[in-house]
């Protein structure tokens, strides 16, 4: 299985992985697949979302504050149609104020308090794939062995669930081969109550996650 990674705030990376193999204790097995298919995922603005200066007065003292939604365009281009799925990894793992696979951390303030979280939502209605008249999303919590019923509702991308796309509504067959995909993803950011933060100095939002493209 080949994986392509692109960071929200970093450059494009590539890596390959293989599964564990049973072998005798003194055997060495090296396996893999070289495929002619190549897909390149690219975020707009190099994947950078900058909220600039946020005044303490604009944040809630005793409850969380949701900042204005931001948008990132994701374009995936392949040199031939390929079946793939997306997953995202938190580069600030353990710093989100809610423990869930769909939330990613904004790091810690100077007193090691969790600053907040963000999530990235994909909407089939804002996604264009090849010449498809309609786009539906499907996800898998089993590493691609089984897929949810495809539907048109938005979904946040998770760290443990594959996200794929198909042109068939109500299907459990998983993603369909795609050559070109364009999607406007919504970034939702939430800040912890200021009563739980050390704001004696600037607290810097420092979220980072890596979007991973997995060939199926």
mmCIF file of C-alpha atoms in Angstrom:
data_model
loop_
_atom_site.group_PDB
_atom_site.id
_atom_site.type_symbol
_atom_site.label_atom_id
_atom_site.label_comp_id
_atom_site.label_asym_id
_atom_site.label_seq_id
_atom_site.Cartn_x
_atom_site.Cartn_y
_atom_site.Cartn_z
ATOM 1 C CA UNK A 1 0.000 0.000 0.000
ATOM 2 C CA UNK A 2 1.435 3.377 -0.965
ATOM 3 C CA UNK A 3 0.693 6.553 0.954
ATOM 4 C CA UNK A 4 1.062 10.182 -0.071
ATOM 5 C CA UNK A 5 1.077 12.825 2.651
ATOM 6 C CA UNK A 6 0.581 16.562 2.527
ATOM 7 C CA UNK A 7 0.770 18.762 5.611
ATOM 8 C CA UNK A 8 -1.543 21.656 6.360
ATOM 9 C CA UNK A 9 1.503 23.791 7.139
ATOM 10 C CA UNK A 10 4.369 21.887 5.552
ATOM 11 C CA UNK A 11 5.642 20.597 2.237
ATOM 12 C CA UNK A 12 4.575 17.485 0.340
ATOM 13 C CA UNK A 13 5.987 14.208 1.602
ATOM 14 C CA UNK A 14 5.939 10.690 0.192
ATOM 15 C CA UNK A 15 6.374 7.316 1.860
ATOM 16 C CA UNK A 16 5.609 3.648 1.303
ATOM 17 C CA UNK A 17 4.549 1.020 3.820
ATOM 18 C CA UNK A 18 4.116 -2.728 3.835
ATOM 19 C CA UNK A 19 2.236 -4.970 6.232
ATOM 20 C CA UNK A 20 3.747 -7.427 8.693
ATOM 21 C CA UNK A 21 4.734 -10.779 7.177
ATOM 22 C CA UNK A 22 5.033 -14.191 8.820
ATOM 23 C CA UNK A 23 8.490 -15.721 8.333
ATOM 24 C CA UNK A 24 10.980 -18.073 9.971
ATOM 25 C CA UNK A 25 13.246 -16.391 12.575
ATOM 26 C CA UNK A 26 16.231 -16.183 10.225
ATOM 27 C CA UNK A 27 14.363 -15.141 7.070
ATOM 28 C CA UNK A 28 14.311 -11.672 5.581
ATOM 29 C CA UNK A 29 11.400 -10.789 3.331
ATOM 30 C CA UNK A 30 11.180 -7.498 1.466
ATOM 31 C CA UNK A 31 7.891 -6.881 -0.346
ATOM 32 C CA UNK A 32 6.133 -3.981 -1.993
ATOM 33 C CA UNK A 33 4.376 -2.750 -5.087
ATOM 34 C CA UNK A 34 5.598 -0.133 -7.527
ATOM 35 C CA UNK A 35 2.618 1.386 -9.253
ATOM 36 C CA UNK A 36 2.549 3.602 -12.346
ATOM 37 C CA UNK A 37 -0.248 5.646 -10.776
ATOM 38 C CA UNK A 38 0.812 8.873 -9.067
ATOM 39 C CA UNK A 39 -1.533 11.266 -7.253
ATOM 40 C CA UNK A 40 -0.558 14.701 -5.998
ATOM 41 C CA UNK A 41 -2.623 16.434 -3.274
ATOM 42 C CA UNK A 42 -2.190 20.203 -2.897
ATOM 43 C CA UNK A 43 -3.801 22.602 -0.404
ATOM 44 C CA UNK A 44 -4.414 26.230 -1.281
ATOM 45 C CA UNK A 45 -2.138 28.759 0.467
ATOM 46 C CA UNK A 46 0.287 25.894 1.148
ATOM 47 C CA UNK A 47 -2.165 24.616 3.745
ATOM 48 C CA UNK A 48 -1.690 27.652 6.010
ATOM 49 C CA UNK A 49 -4.619 29.164 7.918
ATOM 50 C CA UNK A 50 -3.688 32.284 9.905
ATOM 51 C CA UNK A 51 -6.235 33.880 12.247
ATOM 52 C CA UNK A 52 -3.894 36.759 13.024
ATOM 53 C CA UNK A 53 -4.254 38.591 16.337
ATOM 54 C CA UNK A 54 -7.246 37.473 18.408
ATOM 55 C CA UNK A 55 -8.262 39.802 21.223
ATOM 56 C CA UNK A 56 -8.942 38.268 24.626
ATOM 57 C CA UNK A 57 -12.088 40.391 24.741
ATOM 58 C CA UNK A 58 -13.470 38.476 21.764
ATOM 59 C CA UNK A 59 -13.256 35.153 23.595
ATOM 60 C CA UNK A 60 -15.626 33.702 26.173
ATOM 61 C CA UNK A 61 -14.466 33.443 29.768
ATOM 62 C CA UNK A 62 -16.425 30.383 30.905
ATOM 63 C CA UNK A 63 -17.248 28.580 27.660
ATOM 64 C CA UNK A 64 -15.525 27.685 24.421
ATOM 65 C CA UNK A 65 -15.398 30.164 21.549
ATOM 66 C CA UNK A 66 -15.798 29.093 17.931
ATOM 67 C CA UNK A 67 -13.826 31.318 15.593
ATOM 68 C CA UNK A 68 -15.033 32.235 12.122
ATOM 69 C CA UNK A 69 -14.855 29.266 9.776
ATOM 70 C CA UNK A 70 -11.991 29.281 7.309
ATOM 71 C CA UNK A 71 -11.765 27.480 3.961
ATOM 72 C CA UNK A 72 -9.037 25.539 2.199
ATOM 73 C CA UNK A 73 -9.167 24.255 -1.351
ATOM 74 C CA UNK A 74 -7.806 20.757 -1.822
ATOM 75 C CA UNK A 75 -6.869 19.604 -5.304
ATOM 76 C CA UNK A 76 -5.862 16.023 -6.035
ATOM 77 C CA UNK A 77 -4.520 15.197 -9.498
ATOM 78 C CA UNK A 78 -3.576 11.687 -10.629
ATOM 79 C CA UNK A 79 -1.877 10.676 -13.871
ATOM 80 C CA UNK A 80 -4.504 7.928 -14.178
ATOM 81 C CA UNK A 81 -7.729 7.089 -12.389
ATOM 82 C CA UNK A 82 -6.997 5.563 -8.978
ATOM 83 C CA UNK A 83 -8.939 4.364 -5.946
ATOM 84 C CA UNK A 84 -7.768 6.200 -2.858
ATOM 85 C CA UNK A 85 -8.887 7.380 0.558
ATOM 86 C CA UNK A 86 -7.916 10.235 2.862
ATOM 87 C CA UNK A 87 -6.996 10.245 6.528
ATOM 88 C CA UNK A 88 -5.439 12.931 8.733
ATOM 89 C CA UNK A 89 -2.795 12.736 11.461
ATOM 90 C CA UNK A 90 -2.456 15.198 14.353
ATOM 91 C CA UNK A 91 1.044 16.656 14.626
ATOM 92 C CA UNK A 92 0.082 18.158 18.015
ATOM 93 C CA UNK A 93 -1.336 14.959 19.417
ATOM 94 C CA UNK A 94 -2.656 15.207 22.968
ATOM 95 C CA UNK A 95 -3.270 18.961 22.870
ATOM 96 C CA UNK A 96 -6.906 19.032 21.664
ATOM 97 C CA UNK A 97 -9.397 20.017 24.367
ATOM 98 C CA UNK A 98 -11.707 17.170 23.281
ATOM 99 C CA UNK A 99 -10.432 13.621 22.874
ATOM 100 C CA UNK A 100 -11.852 12.507 19.528
ATOM 101 C CA UNK A 101 -10.400 11.320 16.227
ATOM 102 C CA UNK A 102 -11.978 14.262 14.386
ATOM 103 C CA UNK A 103 -10.369 16.951 16.563
ATOM 104 C CA UNK A 104 -6.790 18.178 16.249
ATOM 105 C CA UNK A 105 -4.856 20.184 18.807
ATOM 106 C CA UNK A 106 -3.662 23.797 18.795
ATOM 107 C CA UNK A 107 -0.757 23.002 21.154
ATOM 108 C CA UNK A 108 -0.304 24.385 24.699
ATOM 109 C CA UNK A 109 0.056 27.808 26.289
ATOM 110 C CA UNK A 110 3.054 28.748 28.457
ATOM 111 C CA UNK A 111 1.511 26.928 31.450
ATOM 112 C CA UNK A 112 0.810 23.750 29.427
ATOM 113 C CA UNK A 113 -2.927 24.390 29.169
ATOM 114 C CA UNK A 114 -4.636 23.128 26.020
ATOM 115 C CA UNK A 115 -5.485 26.124 23.843
ATOM 116 C CA UNK A 116 -8.250 24.578 21.737
ATOM 117 C CA UNK A 117 -8.909 22.366 18.740
ATOM 118 C CA UNK A 118 -9.737 22.375 15.050
ATOM 119 C CA UNK A 119 -11.474 20.032 12.619
ATOM 120 C CA UNK A 120 -11.552 19.801 8.821
ATOM 121 C CA UNK A 121 -14.887 19.102 7.115
ATOM 122 C CA UNK A 122 -15.460 17.824 3.585
ATOM 123 C CA UNK A 123 -18.781 18.498 1.862
ATOM 124 C CA UNK A 124 -19.734 16.452 -1.230
ATOM 125 C CA UNK A 125 -21.726 19.460 -2.444
ATOM 126 C CA UNK A 126 -18.449 21.446 -2.532
ATOM 127 C CA UNK A 127 -16.509 18.633 -4.175
ATOM 128 C CA UNK A 128 -16.009 18.172 -7.918
ATOM 129 C CA UNK A 129 -14.721 14.851 -9.245
ATOM 130 C CA UNK A 130 -13.923 14.280 -12.924
ATOM 131 C CA UNK A 131 -17.189 14.461 -14.902
ATOM 132 C CA UNK A 132 -19.409 13.061 -12.142
ATOM 133 C CA UNK A 133 -22.841 14.695 -11.925
ATOM 134 C CA UNK A 134 -22.977 14.029 -8.151
ATOM 135 C CA UNK A 135 -20.404 13.242 -5.466
ATOM 136 C CA UNK A 136 -21.015 11.158 -2.340
ATOM 137 C CA UNK A 137 -18.737 10.452 0.563
ATOM 138 C CA UNK A 138 -18.097 7.126 2.256
ATOM 139 C CA UNK A 139 -15.873 6.196 5.184
ATOM 140 C CA UNK A 140 -14.249 3.123 6.670
ATOM 141 C CA UNK A 141 -13.285 2.417 10.270
ATOM 142 C CA UNK A 142 -11.758 -0.943 9.327
ATOM 143 C CA UNK A 143 -8.830 0.148 7.199
ATOM 144 C CA UNK A 144 -10.804 -0.183 3.966
ATOM 145 C CA UNK A 145 -12.195 -3.678 4.579
ATOM 146 C CA UNK A 146 -15.763 -2.357 4.907
ATOM 147 C CA UNK A 147 -17.325 0.981 3.962
ATOM 148 C CA UNK A 148 -20.268 3.011 5.234
ATOM 149 C CA UNK A 149 -23.280 3.680 3.024
ATOM 150 C CA UNK A 150 -22.355 6.557 0.710
ATOM 151 C CA UNK A 151 -24.266 9.794 1.264
ATOM 152 C CA UNK A 152 -24.196 13.495 0.443
ATOM 153 C CA UNK A 153 -23.899 14.942 3.963
ATOM 154 C CA UNK A 154 -20.663 16.704 5.064
ATOM 155 C CA UNK A 155 -18.185 14.837 7.257
ATOM 156 C CA UNK A 156 -15.133 15.791 9.331
ATOM 157 C CA UNK A 157 -12.016 13.871 8.410
ATOM 158 C CA UNK A 158 -10.701 11.612 11.156
ATOM 159 C CA UNK A 159 -7.399 10.198 12.322
ATOM 160 C CA UNK A 160 -8.667 6.612 12.399
ATOM 161 C CA UNK A 161 -11.263 6.498 9.599
ATOM 162 C CA UNK A 162 -10.641 6.432 5.860
ATOM 163 C CA UNK A 163 -12.605 9.011 3.841
ATOM 164 C CA UNK A 164 -13.388 8.254 0.198
ATOM 165 C CA UNK A 165 -15.666 9.428 -2.596
ATOM 166 C CA UNK A 166 -17.999 7.730 -5.032
ATOM 167 C CA UNK A 167 -20.556 8.688 -7.688
ATOM 168 C CA UNK A 168 -23.061 6.072 -6.477
ATOM 169 C CA UNK A 169 -25.558 6.994 -3.748
ATOM 170 C CA UNK A 170 -26.340 4.417 -1.067
ATOM 171 C CA UNK A 171 -23.368 2.218 -1.971
ATOM 172 C CA UNK A 172 -21.196 0.218 0.441
ATOM 173 C CA UNK A 173 -18.658 -0.723 -2.253
ATOM 174 C CA UNK A 174 -16.248 2.017 -1.182
ATOM 175 C CA UNK A 175 -14.485 4.706 -3.214
ATOM 176 C CA UNK A 176 -14.531 4.769 -7.008
ATOM 177 C CA UNK A 177 -11.400 5.436 -9.076
ATOM 178 C CA UNK A 178 -10.711 9.163 -9.449
ATOM 179 C CA UNK A 179 -8.307 11.132 -11.625
ATOM 180 C CA UNK A 180 -9.050 14.709 -10.565
ATOM 181 C CA UNK A 181 -10.755 15.958 -7.418
ATOM 182 C CA UNK A 182 -11.308 19.505 -6.174
ATOM 183 C CA UNK A 183 -12.923 20.195 -2.819
ATOM 184 C CA UNK A 184 -13.426 23.261 -0.634
ATOM 185 C CA UNK A 185 -12.901 22.044 2.926
ATOM 186 C CA UNK A 186 -14.156 23.959 5.968
ATOM 187 C CA UNK A 187 -11.814 24.487 8.909
ATOM 188 C CA UNK A 188 -13.619 24.838 12.253
ATOM 189 C CA UNK A 189 -11.524 26.198 15.134
ATOM 190 C CA UNK A 190 -12.533 26.366 18.791
ATOM 191 C CA UNK A 191 -10.685 28.108 21.624
ATOM 192 C CA UNK A 192 -10.876 26.969 25.249
ATOM 193 C CA UNK A 193 -12.493 29.269 27.851
ATOM 194 C CA UNK A 194 -10.065 32.038 28.760
ATOM 195 C CA UNK A 195 -10.510 31.127 32.445
ATOM 196 C CA UNK A 196 -8.582 27.917 31.684
ATOM 197 C CA UNK A 197 -5.726 29.631 29.818
ATOM 198 C CA UNK A 198 -2.593 31.491 30.872
ATOM 199 C CA UNK A 199 -2.961 34.811 29.060
ATOM 200 C CA UNK A 200 -0.279 36.675 30.987
ATOM 201 C CA UNK A 201 1.511 36.690 27.618
ATOM 202 C CA UNK A 202 0.560 35.850 24.026
ATOM 203 C CA UNK A 203 -0.825 32.335 23.534
ATOM 204 C CA UNK A 204 0.040 31.131 20.041
ATOM 205 C CA UNK A 205 -2.316 28.916 18.049
ATOM 206 C CA UNK A 206 0.021 26.245 16.716
ATOM 207 C CA UNK A 207 -2.106 23.549 15.119
ATOM 208 C CA UNK A 208 -0.579 21.186 12.592
ATOM 209 C CA UNK A 209 -1.924 18.074 10.896
ATOM 210 C CA UNK A 210 -0.935 15.951 7.931
ATOM 211 C CA UNK A 211 -3.426 14.843 5.301
ATOM 212 C CA UNK A 212 -2.560 11.386 4.039
ATOM 213 C CA UNK A 213 -3.651 9.910 0.702
ATOM 214 C CA UNK A 214 -3.794 6.107 0.703
ATOM 215 C CA UNK A 215 -4.013 4.044 -2.469
ATOM 216 C CA UNK A 216 -6.564 1.249 -2.147
#
